[in-house]
Short mmCIF file of C-alpha atoms in Angstrom, two decimals:
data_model
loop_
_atom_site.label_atom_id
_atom_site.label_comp_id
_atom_site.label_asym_id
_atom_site.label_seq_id
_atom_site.Cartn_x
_atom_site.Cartn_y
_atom_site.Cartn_z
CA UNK A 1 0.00 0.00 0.00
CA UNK A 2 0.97 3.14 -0.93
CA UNK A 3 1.27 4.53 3.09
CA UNK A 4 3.88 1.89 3.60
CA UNK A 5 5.95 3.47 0.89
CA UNK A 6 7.14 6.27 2.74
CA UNK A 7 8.18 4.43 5.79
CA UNK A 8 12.46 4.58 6.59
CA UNK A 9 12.14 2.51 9.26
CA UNK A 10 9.91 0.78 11.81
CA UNK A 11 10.11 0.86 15.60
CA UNK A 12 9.37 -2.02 17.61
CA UNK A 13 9.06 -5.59 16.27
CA UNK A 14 7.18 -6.57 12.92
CA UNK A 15 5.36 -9.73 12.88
CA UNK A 16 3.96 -11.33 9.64
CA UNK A 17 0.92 -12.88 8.85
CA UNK A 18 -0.23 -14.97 6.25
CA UNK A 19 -3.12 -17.86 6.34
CA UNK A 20 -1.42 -19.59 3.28
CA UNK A 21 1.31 -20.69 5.56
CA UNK A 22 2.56 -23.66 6.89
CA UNK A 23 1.07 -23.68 10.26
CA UNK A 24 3.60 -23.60 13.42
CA UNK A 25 5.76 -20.42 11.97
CA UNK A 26 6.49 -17.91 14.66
CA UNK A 27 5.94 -14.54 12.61
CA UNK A 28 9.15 -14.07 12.46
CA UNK A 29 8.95 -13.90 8.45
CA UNK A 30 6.76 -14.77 5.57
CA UNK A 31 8.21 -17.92 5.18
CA UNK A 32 7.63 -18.42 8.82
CA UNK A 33 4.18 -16.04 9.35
CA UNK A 34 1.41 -16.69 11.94
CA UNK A 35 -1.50 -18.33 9.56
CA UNK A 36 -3.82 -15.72 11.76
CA UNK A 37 -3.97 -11.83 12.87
CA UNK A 38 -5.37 -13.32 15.99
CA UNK A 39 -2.36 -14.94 16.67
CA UNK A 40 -0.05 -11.95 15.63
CA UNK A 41 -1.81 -9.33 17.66
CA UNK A 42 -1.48 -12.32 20.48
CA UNK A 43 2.75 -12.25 20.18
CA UNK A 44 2.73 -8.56 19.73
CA UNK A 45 4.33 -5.02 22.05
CA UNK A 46 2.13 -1.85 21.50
CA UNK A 47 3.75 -0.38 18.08
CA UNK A 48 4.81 -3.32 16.95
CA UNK A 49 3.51 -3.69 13.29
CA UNK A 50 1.61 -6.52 11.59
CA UNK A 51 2.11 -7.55 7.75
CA UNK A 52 -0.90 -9.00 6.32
CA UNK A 53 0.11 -10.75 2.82
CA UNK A 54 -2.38 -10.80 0.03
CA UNK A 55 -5.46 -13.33 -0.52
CA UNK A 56 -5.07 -13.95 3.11
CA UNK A 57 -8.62 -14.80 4.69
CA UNK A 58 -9.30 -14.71 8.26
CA UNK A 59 -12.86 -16.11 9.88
CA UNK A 60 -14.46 -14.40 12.90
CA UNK A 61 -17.20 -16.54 14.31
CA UNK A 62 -17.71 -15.27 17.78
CA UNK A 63 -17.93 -12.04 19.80
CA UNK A 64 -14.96 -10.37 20.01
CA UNK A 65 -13.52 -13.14 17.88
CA UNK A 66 -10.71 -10.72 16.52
CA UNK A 67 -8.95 -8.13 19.16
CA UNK A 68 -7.10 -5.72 18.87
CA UNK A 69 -5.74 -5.21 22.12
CA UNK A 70 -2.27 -3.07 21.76
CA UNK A 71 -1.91 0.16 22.02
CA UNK A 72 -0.05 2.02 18.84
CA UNK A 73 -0.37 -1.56 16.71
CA UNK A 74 -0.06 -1.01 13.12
CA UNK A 75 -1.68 -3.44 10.87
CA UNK A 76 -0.98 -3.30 7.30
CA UNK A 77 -2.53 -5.30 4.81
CA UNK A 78 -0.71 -6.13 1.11
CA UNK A 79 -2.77 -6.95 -2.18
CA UNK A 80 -4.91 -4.74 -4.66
CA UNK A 81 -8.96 -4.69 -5.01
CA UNK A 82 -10.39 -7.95 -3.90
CA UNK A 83 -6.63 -8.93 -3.06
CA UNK A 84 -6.73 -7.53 -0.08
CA UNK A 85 -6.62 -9.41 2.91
CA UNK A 86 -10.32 -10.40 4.08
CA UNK A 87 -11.62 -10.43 7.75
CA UNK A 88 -14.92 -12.17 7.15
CA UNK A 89 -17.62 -12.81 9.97
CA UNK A 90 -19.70 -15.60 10.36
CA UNK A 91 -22.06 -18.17 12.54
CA UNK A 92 -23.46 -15.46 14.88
CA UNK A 93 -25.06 -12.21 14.59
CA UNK A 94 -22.47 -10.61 17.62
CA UNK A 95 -19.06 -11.54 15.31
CA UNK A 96 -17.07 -8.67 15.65
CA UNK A 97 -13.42 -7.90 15.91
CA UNK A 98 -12.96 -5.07 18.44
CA UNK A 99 -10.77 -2.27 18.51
CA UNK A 100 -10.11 -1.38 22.22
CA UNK A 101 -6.45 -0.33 22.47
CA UNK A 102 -5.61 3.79 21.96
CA UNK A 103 -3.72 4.05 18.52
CA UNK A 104 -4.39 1.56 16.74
CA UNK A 105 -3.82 1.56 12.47
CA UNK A 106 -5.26 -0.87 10.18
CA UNK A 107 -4.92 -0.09 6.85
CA UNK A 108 -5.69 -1.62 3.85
CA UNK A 109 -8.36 -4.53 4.71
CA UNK A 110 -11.74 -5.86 3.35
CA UNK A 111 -14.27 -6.82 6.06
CA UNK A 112 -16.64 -9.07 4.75
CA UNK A 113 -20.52 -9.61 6.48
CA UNK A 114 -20.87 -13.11 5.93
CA UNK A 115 -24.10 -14.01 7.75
CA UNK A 116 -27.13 -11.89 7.91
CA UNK A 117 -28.14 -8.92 10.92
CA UNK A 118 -24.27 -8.85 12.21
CA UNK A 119 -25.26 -5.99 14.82
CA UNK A 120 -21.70 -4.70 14.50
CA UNK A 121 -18.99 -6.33 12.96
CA UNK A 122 -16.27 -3.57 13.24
CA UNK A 123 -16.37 -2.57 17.00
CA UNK A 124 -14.03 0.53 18.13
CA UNK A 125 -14.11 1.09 21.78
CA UNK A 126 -10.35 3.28 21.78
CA UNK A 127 -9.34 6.96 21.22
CA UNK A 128 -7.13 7.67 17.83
CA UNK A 129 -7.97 4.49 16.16
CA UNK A 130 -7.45 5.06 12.12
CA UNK A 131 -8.78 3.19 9.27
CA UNK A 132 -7.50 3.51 6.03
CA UNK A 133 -8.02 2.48 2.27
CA UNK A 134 -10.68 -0.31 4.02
CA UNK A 135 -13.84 -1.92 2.19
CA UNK A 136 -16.91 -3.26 4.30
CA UNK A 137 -18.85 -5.38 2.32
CA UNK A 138 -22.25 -7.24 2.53
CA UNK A 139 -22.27 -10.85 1.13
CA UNK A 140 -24.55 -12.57 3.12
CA UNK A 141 -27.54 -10.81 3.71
CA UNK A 142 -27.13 -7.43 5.43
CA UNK A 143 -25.53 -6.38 8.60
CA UNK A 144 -27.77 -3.88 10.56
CA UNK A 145 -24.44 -1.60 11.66
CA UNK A 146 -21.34 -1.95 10.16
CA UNK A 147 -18.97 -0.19 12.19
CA UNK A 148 -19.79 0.68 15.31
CA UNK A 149 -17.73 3.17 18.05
CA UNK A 150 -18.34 4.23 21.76
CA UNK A 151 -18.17 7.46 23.31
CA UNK A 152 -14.48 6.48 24.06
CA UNK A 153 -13.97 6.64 19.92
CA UNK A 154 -12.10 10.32 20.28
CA UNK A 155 -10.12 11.83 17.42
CA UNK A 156 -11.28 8.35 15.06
CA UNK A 157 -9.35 8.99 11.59
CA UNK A 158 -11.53 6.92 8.64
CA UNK A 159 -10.01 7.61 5.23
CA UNK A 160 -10.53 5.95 1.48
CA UNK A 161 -13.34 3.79 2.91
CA UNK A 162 -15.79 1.84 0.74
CA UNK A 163 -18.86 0.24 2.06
CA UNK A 164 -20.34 -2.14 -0.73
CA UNK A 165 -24.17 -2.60 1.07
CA UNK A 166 -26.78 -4.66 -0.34
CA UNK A 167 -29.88 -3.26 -2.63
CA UNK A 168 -32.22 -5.14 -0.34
CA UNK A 169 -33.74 -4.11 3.16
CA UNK A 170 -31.78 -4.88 6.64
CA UNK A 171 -29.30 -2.42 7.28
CA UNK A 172 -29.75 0.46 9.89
CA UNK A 173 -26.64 2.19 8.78
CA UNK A 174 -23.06 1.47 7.07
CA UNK A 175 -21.79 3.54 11.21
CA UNK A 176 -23.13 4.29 14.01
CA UNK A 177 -20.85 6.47 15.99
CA UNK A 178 -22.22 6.74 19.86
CA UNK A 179 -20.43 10.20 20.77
CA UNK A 180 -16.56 10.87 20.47
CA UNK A 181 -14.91 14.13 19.59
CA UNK A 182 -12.80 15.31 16.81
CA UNK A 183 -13.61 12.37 14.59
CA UNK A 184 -13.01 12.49 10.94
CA UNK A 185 -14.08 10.60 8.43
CA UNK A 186 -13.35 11.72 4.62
CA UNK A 187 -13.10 10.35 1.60
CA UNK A 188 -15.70 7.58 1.60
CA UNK A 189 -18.01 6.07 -0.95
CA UNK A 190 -21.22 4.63 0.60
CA UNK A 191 -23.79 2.21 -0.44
CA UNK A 192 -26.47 0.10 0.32
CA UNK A 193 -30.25 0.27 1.65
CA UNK A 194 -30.19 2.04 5.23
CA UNK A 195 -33.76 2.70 7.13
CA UNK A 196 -31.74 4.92 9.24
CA UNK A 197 -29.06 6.79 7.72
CA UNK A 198 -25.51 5.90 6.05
CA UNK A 199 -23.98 7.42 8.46
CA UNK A 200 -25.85 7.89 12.08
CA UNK A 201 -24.25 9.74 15.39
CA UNK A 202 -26.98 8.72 17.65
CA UNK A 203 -27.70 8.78 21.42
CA UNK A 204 -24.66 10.84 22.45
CA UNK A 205 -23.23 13.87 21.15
CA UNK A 206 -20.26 14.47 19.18
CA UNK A 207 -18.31 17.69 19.03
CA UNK A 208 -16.13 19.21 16.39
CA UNK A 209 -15.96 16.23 13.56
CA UNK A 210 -16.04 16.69 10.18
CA UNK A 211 -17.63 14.08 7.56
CA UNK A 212 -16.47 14.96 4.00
CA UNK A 213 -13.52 16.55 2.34
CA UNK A 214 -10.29 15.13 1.68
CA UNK A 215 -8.85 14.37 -1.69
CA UNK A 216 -11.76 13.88 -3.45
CA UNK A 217 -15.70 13.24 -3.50
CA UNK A 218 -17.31 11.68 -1.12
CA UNK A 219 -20.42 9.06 -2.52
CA UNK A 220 -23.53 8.17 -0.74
CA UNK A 221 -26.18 6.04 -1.77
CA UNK A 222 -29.51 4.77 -0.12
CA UNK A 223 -31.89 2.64 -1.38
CA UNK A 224 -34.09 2.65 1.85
CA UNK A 225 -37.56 4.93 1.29
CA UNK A 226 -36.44 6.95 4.37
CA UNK A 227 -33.86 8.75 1.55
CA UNK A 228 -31.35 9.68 4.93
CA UNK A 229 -28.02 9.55 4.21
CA UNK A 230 -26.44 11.45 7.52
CA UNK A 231 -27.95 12.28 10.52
CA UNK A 232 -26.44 13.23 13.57
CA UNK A 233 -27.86 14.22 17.37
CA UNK A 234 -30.12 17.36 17.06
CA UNK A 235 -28.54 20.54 18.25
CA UNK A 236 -26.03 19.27 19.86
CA UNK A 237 -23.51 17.55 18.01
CA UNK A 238 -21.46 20.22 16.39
CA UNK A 239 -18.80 20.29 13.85
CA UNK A 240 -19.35 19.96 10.03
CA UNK A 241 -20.36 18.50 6.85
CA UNK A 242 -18.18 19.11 4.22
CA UNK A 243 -18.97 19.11 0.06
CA UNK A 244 -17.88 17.86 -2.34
CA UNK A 245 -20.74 15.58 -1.27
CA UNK A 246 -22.94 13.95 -3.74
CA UNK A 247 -26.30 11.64 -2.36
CA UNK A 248 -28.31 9.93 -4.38
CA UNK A 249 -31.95 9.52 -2.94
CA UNK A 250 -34.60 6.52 -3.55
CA UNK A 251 -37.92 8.75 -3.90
CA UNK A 252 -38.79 11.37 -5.80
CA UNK A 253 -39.96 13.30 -3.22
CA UNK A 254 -39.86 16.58 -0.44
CA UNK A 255 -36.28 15.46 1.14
CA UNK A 256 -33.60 17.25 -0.03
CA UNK A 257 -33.15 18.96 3.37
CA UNK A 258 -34.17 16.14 5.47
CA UNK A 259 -31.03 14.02 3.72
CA UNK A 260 -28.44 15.23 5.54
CA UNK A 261 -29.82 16.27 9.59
CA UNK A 262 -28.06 17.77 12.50
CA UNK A 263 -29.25 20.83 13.68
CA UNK A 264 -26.07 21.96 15.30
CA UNK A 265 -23.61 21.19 12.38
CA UNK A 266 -22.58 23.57 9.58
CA UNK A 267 -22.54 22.79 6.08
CA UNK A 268 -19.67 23.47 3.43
CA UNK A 269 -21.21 23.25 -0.17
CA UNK A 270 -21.13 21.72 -2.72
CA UNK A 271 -23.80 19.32 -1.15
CA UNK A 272 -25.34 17.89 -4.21
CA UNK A 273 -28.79 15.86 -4.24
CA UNK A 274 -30.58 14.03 -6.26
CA UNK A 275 -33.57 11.91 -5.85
CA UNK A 276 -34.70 10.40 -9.61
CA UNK A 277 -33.29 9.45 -12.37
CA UNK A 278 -32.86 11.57 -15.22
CA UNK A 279 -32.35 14.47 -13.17
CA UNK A 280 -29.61 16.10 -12.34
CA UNK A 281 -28.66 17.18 -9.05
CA UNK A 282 -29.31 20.46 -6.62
CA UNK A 283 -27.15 21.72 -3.96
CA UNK A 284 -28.57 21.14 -0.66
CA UNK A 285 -31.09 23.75 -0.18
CA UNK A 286 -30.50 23.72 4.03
CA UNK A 287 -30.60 27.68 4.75
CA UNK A 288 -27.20 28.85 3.25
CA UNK A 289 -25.32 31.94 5.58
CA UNK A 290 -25.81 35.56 4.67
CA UNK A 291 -23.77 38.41 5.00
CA UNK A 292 -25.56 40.17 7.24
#
């Protein structure tokens, strides 16, 4: 991944992974890697770093079934597209991997939903956890939250994120962020079918995030009838929304402002909307500032 690139040299121990291995390596190298991340994270110091090799595949089957437990841990993932190493859940609807350790880097992974209703598959419970260049992906049925965070979830860094949701009904939202200041999350291209909102702070307020911006245009799509695509705590949650922004709406119908909701938030056009096909689309028409 291009991030790597740029690194002269690592601090602390770096442990490879790779589930094509011959089992009983000690991580040592790739000829000797751990044949799980499980097992890696297990063996590691906080800062060590993790190399994931391509095609590797990793099952989570049970709460907390994945943890990463370290603080500073960097966990870097090798492969292009559907190369990528994949973290795929399965058997029950809690299989998560959780994220509980203060500085904590993944980049460069494909989470895979691989039984119906997960309730939360990615599950950050840490302060300056980042996520980079990272697909979540429905491909069994739908999970009702992707990623999920705690008011513990301060200064949360998601960047070049793709959620791939399904067309059909059973998702909530692609994250549900439960408080957590000075969270950003940019760059991101979202679909799937969400009766709540693509992305949904809920329940506790955040205060100065930004969703939006980066290098380039941020995507979200909803198939779901209640045409939301971000909504965050009224009033209170403060911060901004930042263009270029483009939504794409299911009906054809009075909810251009209603698509993006958080009474306490400012808004950074463009915000473009549109809600049928064949049309093109309009900035958001939420009350713009005068000079006054």
């Amino acid at each position: 991944p291009e991030r790597l690139l740029a690194i002269r040299g690592i601090k602390g121990r770096v442990w490879f992974v790779d589930s094509a291995a011959a089992t009983g390596g000690n991580g040592s190298s790739w000829t000797g890697a751990y044949t799980t991340i499980e097992a890696a994270v297990n063996a590691a110091a906080a800062d060590d770093t993790i190399l994931v090799a391509a095609l590797h595949l990793e099952t989570v089957s049970a709460a907390a079934g994945l943890e990463f437990d370290k603080a500073g841990l960097t966990v870097v993932g090798f492969g292009n597209g559907n190369r990528r190493p994949q973290i795929n859940f399965t058997t029950v609807t809690g299989a998560d991997c959780n994220i509980n350790s203060a500085g904590v880097t993944l980049v460069n992974f494909r989470f895979t939903g691989g039984f119906d209703a997960l309730t939360g598959p990615i599950d950050i419970n840490a302060a300056d956890v980042s996520l980079f260049d990272i697909v979540t992906e429905d491909v069994t049925g739908q999970a009702t939250d992707f990623i999920v965070t705690d008011d513990t979830c301060d200064r949360l860094y998601i960047s070049g994120w793709q959620h791939r949701g399904a067309a059909a009904a059973g998702a909530d939202t692609a994250i549900t962020l439960v408080g957590g200041d000075d969270w950003v999350i940019e760059d991101f291209s979202i679909y799937g079918n969400f009766a709540v909102a693509a992305i949904e702070n809920v329940t506790t307020e955040c205060n100065r995030v930004r969703i939006g911006g980066g290098t380039r245009t941020c995507f979200i799509w909803t198939e779901n009838a209640a045409d939301i695509a971000i909504t965050m705590v009224a009033t209170t949650s403060t911060g901004y929304i930042a263009g270029p922004l483009d939504i794409m709406l299911q009906d054809n119908a009075a909810n251009v402002t209603e698509a993006v909701a958080g009474t306490g938030m400012q808004f950074m056009q463009p915000i473009r909307i549109v809600n049928l096909i064949g049309e093109s689309s309009m900035d958001t028409n939420i009350v713009a500032t005068t000079d006054a």
